[in-house]
PDB file of C-alpha atoms and ligand atoms in Angstrom:
ATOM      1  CA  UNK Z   1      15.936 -40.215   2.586  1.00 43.00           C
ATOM      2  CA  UNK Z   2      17.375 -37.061   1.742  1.00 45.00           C
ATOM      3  CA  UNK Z   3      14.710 -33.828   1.875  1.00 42.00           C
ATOM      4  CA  UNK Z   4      13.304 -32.800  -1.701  1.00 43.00           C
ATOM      5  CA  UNK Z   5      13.340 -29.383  -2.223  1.00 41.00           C
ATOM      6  CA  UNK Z   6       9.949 -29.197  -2.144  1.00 43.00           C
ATOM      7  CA  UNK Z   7      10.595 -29.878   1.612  1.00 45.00           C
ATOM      8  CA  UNK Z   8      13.088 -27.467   2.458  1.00 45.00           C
ATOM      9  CA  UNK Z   9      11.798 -23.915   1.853  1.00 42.00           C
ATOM     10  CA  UNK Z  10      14.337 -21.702   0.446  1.00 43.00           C
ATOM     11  CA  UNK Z  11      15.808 -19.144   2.060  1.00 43.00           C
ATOM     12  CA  UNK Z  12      14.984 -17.048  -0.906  1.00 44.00           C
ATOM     13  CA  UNK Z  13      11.411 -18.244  -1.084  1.00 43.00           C
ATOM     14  CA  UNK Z  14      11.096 -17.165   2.672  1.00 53.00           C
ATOM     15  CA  UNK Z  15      12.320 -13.621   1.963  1.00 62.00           C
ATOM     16  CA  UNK Z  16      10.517 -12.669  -1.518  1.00 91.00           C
ATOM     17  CA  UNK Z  17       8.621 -10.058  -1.417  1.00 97.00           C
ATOM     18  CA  UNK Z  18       4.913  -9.993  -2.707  1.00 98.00           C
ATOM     19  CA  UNK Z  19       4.595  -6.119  -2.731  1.00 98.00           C
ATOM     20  CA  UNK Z  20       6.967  -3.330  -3.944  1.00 98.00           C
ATOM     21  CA  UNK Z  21       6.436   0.064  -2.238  1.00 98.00           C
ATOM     22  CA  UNK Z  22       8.027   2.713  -4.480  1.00 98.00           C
ATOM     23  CA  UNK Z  23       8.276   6.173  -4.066  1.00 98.00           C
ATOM     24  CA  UNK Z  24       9.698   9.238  -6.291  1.00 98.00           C
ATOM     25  CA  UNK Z  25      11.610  10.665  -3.289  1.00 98.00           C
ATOM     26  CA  UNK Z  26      12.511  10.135   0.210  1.00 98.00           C
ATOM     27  CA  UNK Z  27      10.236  12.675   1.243  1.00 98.00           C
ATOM     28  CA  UNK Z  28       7.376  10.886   0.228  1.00 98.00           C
ATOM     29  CA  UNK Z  29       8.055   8.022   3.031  1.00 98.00           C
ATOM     30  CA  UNK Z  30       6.247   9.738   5.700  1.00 98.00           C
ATOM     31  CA  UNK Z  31       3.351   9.430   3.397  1.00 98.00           C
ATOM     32  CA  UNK Z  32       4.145   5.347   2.409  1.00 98.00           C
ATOM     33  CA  UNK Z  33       4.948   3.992   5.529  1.00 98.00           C
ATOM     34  CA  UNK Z  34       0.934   3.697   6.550  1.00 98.00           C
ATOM     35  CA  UNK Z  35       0.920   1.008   3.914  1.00 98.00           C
ATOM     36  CA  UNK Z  36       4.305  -0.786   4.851  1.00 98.00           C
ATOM     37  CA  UNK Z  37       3.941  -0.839   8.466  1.00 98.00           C
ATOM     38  CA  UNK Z  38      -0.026  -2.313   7.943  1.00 98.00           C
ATOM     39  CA  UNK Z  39       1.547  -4.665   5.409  1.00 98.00           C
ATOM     40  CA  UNK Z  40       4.343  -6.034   7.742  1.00 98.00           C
ATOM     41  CA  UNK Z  41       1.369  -6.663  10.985  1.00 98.00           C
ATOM     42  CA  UNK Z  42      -0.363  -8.694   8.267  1.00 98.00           C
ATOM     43  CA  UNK Z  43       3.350 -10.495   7.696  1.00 97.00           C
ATOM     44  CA  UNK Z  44       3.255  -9.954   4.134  1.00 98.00           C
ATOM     45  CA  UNK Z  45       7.050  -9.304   3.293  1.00 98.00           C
ATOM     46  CA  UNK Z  46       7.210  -6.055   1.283  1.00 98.00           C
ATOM     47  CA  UNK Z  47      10.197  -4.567  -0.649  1.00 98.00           C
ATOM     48  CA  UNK Z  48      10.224  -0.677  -0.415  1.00 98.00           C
ATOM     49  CA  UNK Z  49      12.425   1.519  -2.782  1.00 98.00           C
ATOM     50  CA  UNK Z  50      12.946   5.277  -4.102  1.00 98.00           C
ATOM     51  CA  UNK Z  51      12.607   5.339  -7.860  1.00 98.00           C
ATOM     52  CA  UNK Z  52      11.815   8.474  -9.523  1.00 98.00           C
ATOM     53  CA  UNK Z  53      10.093   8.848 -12.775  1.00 98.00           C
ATOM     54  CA  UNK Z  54      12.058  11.848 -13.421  1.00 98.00           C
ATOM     55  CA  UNK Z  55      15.510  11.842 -11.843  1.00 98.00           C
ATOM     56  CA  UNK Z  56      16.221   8.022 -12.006  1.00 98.00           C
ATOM     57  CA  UNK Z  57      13.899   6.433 -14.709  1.00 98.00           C
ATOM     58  CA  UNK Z  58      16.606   3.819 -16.107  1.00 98.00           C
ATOM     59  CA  UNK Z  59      16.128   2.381 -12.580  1.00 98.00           C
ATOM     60  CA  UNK Z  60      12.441   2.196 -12.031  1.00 98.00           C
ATOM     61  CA  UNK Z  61      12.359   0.899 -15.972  1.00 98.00           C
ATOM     62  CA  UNK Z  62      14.098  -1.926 -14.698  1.00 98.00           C
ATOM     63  CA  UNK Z  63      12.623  -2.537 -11.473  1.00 98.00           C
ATOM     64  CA  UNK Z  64       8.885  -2.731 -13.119  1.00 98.00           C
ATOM     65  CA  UNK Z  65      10.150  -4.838 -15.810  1.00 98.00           C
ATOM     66  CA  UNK Z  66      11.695  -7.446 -13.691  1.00 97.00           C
ATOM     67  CA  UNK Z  67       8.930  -6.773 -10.707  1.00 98.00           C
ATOM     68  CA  UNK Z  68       6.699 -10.057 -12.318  1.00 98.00           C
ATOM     69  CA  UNK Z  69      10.200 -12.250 -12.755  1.00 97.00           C
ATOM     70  CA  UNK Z  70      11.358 -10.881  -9.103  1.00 97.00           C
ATOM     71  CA  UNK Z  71       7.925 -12.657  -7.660  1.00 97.00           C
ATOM     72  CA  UNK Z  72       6.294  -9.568  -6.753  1.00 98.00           C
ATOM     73  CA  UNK Z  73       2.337  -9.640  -6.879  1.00 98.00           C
ATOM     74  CA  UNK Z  74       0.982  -5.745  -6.500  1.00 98.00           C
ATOM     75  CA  UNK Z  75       2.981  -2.666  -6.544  1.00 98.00           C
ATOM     76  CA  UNK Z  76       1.976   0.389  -4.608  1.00 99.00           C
ATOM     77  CA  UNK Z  77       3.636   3.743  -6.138  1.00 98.00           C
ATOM     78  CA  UNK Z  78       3.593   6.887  -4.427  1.00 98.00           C
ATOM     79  CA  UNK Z  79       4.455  10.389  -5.769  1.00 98.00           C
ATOM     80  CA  UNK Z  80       3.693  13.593  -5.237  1.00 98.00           C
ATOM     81  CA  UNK Z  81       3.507  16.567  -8.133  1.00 97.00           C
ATOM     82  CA  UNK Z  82       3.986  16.058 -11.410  1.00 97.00           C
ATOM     83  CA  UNK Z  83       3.349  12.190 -10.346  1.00 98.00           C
ATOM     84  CA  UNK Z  84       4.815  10.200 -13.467  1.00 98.00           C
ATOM     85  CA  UNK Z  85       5.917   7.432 -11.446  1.00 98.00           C
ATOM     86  CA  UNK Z  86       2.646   4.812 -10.623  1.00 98.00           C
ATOM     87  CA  UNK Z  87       1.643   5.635 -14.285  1.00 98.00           C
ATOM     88  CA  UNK Z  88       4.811   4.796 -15.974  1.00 98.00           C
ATOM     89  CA  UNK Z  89       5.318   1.488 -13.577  1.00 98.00           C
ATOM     90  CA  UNK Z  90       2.196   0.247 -14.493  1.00 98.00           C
ATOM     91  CA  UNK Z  91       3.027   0.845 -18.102  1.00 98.00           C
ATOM     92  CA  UNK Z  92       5.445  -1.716 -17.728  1.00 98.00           C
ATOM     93  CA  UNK Z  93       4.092  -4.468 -15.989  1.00 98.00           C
ATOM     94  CA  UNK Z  94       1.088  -6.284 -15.806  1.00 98.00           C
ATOM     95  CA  UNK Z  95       0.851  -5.888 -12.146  1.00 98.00           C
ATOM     96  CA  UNK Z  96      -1.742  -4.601 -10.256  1.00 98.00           C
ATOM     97  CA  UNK Z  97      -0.265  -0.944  -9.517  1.00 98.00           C
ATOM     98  CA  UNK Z  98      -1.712   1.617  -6.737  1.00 99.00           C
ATOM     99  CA  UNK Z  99      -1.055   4.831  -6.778  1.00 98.00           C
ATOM    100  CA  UNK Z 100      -1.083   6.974  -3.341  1.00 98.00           C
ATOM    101  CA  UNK Z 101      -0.970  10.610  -4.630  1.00 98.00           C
ATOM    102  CA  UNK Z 102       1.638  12.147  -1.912  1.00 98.00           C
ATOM    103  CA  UNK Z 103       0.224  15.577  -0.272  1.00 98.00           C
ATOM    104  CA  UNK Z 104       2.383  18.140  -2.487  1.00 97.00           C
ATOM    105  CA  UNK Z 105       3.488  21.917  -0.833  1.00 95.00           C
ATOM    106  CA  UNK Z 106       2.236  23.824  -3.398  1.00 96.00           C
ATOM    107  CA  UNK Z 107      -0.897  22.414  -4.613  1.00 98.00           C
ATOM    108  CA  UNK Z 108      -1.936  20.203  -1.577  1.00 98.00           C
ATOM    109  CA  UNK Z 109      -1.964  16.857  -3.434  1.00 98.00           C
ATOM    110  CA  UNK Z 110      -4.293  18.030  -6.259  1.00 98.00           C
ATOM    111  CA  UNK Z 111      -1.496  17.981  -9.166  1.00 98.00           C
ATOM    112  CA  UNK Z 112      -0.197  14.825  -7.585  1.00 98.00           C
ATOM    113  CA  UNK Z 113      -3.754  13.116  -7.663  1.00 98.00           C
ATOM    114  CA  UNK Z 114      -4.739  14.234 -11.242  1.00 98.00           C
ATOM    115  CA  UNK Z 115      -0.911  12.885 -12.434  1.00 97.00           C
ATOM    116  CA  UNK Z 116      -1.559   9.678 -11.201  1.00 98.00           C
ATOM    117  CA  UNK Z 117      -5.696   9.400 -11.902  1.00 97.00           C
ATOM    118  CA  UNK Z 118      -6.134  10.450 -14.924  1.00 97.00           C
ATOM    119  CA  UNK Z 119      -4.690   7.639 -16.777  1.00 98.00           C
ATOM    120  CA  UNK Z 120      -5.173   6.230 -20.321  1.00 98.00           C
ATOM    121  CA  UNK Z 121      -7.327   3.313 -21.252  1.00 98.00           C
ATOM    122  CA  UNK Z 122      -5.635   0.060 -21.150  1.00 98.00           C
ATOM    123  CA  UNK Z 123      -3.515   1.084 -18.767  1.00 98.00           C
ATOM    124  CA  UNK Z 124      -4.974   1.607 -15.133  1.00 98.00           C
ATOM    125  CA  UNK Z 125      -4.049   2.744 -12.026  1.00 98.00           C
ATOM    126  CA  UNK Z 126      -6.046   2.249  -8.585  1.00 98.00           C
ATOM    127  CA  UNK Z 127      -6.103   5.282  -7.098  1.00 98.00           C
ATOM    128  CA  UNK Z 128      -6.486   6.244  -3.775  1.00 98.00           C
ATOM    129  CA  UNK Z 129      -6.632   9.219  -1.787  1.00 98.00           C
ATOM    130  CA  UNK Z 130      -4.458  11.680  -1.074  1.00 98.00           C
ATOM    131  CA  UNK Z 131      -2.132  10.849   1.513  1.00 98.00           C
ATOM    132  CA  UNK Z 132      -3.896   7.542   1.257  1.00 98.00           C
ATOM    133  CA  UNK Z 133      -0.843   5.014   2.391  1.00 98.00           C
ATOM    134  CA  UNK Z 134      -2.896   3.140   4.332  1.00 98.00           C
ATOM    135  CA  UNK Z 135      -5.642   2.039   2.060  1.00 98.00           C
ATOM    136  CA  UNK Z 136      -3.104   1.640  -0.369  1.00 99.00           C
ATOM    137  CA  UNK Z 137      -1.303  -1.642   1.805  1.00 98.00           C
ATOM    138  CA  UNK Z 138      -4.715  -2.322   2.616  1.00 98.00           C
ATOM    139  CA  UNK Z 139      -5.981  -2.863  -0.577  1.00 98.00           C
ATOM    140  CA  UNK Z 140      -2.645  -4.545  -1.736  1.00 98.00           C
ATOM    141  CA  UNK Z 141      -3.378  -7.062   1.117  1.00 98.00           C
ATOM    142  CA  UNK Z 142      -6.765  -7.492  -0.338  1.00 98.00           C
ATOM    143  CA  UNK Z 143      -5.884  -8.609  -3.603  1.00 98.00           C
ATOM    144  CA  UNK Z 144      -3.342 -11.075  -2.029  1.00 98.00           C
ATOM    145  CA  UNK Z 145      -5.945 -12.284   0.144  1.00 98.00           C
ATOM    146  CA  UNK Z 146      -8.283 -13.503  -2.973  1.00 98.00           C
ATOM    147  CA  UNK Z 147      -5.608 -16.496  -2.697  1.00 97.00           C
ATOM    148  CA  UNK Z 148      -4.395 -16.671   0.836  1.00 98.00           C
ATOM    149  CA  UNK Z 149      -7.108 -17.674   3.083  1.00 98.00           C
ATOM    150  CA  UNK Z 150      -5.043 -17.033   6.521  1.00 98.00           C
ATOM    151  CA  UNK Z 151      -4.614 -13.305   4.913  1.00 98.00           C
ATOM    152  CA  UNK Z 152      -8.254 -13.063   4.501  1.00 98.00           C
ATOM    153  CA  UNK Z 153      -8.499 -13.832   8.060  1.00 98.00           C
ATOM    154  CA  UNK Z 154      -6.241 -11.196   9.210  1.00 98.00           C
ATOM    155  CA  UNK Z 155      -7.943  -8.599   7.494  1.00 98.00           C
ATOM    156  CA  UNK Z 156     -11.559  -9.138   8.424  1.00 98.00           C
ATOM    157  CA  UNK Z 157     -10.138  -9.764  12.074  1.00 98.00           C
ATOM    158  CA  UNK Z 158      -9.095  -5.893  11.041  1.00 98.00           C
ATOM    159  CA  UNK Z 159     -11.887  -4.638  10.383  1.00 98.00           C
ATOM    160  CA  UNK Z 160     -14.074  -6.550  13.146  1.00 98.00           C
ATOM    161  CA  UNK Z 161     -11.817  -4.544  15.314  1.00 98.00           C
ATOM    162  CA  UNK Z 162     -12.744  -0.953  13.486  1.00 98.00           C
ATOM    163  CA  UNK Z 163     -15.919  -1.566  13.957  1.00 98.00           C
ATOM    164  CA  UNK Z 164     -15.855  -2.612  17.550  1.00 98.00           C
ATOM    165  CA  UNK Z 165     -13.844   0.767  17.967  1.00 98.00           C
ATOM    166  CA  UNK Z 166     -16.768   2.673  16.439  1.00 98.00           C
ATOM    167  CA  UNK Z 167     -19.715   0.670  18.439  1.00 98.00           C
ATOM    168  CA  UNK Z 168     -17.232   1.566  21.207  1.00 98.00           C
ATOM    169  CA  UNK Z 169     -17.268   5.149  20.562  1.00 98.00           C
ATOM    170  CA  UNK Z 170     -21.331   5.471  19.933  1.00 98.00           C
ATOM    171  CA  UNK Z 171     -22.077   3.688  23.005  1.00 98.00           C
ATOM    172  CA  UNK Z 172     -19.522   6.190  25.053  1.00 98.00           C
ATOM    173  CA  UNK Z 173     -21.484   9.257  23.288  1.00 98.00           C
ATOM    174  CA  UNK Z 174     -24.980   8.090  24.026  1.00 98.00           C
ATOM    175  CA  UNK Z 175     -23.609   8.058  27.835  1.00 98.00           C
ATOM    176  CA  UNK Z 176     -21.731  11.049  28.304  1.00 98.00           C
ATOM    177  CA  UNK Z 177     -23.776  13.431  25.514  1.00 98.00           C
ATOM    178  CA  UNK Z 178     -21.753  15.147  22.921  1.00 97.00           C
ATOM    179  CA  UNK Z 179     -20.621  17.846  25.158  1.00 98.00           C
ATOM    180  CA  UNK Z 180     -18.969  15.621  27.558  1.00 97.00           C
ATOM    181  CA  UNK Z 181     -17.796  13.127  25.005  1.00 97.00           C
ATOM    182  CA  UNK Z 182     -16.224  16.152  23.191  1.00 97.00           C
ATOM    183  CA  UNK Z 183     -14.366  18.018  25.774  1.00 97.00           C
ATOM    184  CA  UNK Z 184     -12.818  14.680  26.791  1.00 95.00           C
ATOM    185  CA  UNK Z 185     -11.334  14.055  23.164  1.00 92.00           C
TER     186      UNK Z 185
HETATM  187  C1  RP5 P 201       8.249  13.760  -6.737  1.00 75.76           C
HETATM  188  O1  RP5 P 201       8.638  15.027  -6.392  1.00 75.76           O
HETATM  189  C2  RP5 P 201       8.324  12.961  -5.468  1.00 75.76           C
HETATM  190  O2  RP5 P 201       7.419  11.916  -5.502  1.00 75.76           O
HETATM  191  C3  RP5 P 201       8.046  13.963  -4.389  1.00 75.76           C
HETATM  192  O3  RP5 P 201       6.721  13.862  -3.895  1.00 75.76           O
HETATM  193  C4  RP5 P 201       8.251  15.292  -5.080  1.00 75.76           C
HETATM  194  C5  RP5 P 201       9.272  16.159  -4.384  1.00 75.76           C
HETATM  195  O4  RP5 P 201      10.473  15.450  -4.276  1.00 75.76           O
HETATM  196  P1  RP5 P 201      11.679  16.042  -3.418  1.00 75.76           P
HETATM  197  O5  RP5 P 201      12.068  17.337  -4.056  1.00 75.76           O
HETATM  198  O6  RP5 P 201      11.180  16.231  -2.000  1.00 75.76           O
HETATM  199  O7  RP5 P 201      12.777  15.007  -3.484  1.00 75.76           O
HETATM  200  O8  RP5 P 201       9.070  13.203  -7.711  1.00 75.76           O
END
């Protein structure tokens, strides 16, 4: 009996992405890849693009209105400055959208933070911290893991293994003292 294709998983279905991570510039990446490369260890396949408010907005219109049809689940949008883009994503899709506010030169982050905070009601944004990539992925994972037990599993084996790392570390103080254990960090 020929396969159904319910049987045969697509290649398509294989390679969709559940989380877009956008950024308003190539120099923001440095700041973003915390939350890809955490992402990919959990094997959650993420698409990751440049799409600026300002300087391509036609695009990144596009992009969040097909993000839903495309299969994506959460978006993660980092920018840094005047920070338009995680706001106006999330303005047009019903997506769960974080926003990393990217460390800017001139006012350390602060500009980008209260761009991408500060947003209307009816339309929110999770925020995290500045520079915050990694929570950002993390918390993407999180939300995919209210419906994907195995992902669940990953990420508490995660954070079992923080806090091992920390009982780790207090046991190693309470040896050496906090002399010792400093001059040996
Ligand atoms: C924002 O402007 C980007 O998100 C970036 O953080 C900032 C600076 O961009 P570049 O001038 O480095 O391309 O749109």
């Amino acid at each position: 009996m020929p396969p159904t294709s319910r049987q045969v998983p697509s290649a398509k279905a294989e390679l969709t992405a559940q989380v877009a991570v956008l950024m308003g510039s190539d120099s923001d990446l440095s700041t973003l890849l915390p939350a890809i490369e955490v992402l990919e260890g959990f094997q959650v396949a993420v698409e990751v693009r440049v799409l600026s408010a300002h300087r391509t907005p036609l695009e990144m219109v596009s992009f969040a209105r097909q993000a839903k049809f495309n299969g994506l689940k959460v978006i993660i949008a980092g920018a840094g400055g005047a920070a338009h883009l995680p706001g106006m994503v999330a303005s047009l899709t019903s997506l769960p959208v974080i926003g990393v506010p990217v460390k800017s030169k001139a006012l350390s982050g602060v500009d980008s933070m209260h761009s991408i905070l500060q947003m209307p009601n009816g339309i929110p944004v999770a925020t995290v911290a500045i520079a915050g990539g990694l929570n950002a992925g993390l918390l993407a994972a999180q939300i995919l893991a209210i419906a994907d037990p195995t992902l669940s599993e990953k990420i508490t084996n995660y954070r079992q293994k923080l806090h091992d790392e920390v009982v780790e570390k207090d046991s190693r103080l309470m040896k050496l003292g906090a002399n010792l254990y400093f001059n040996q960090m």
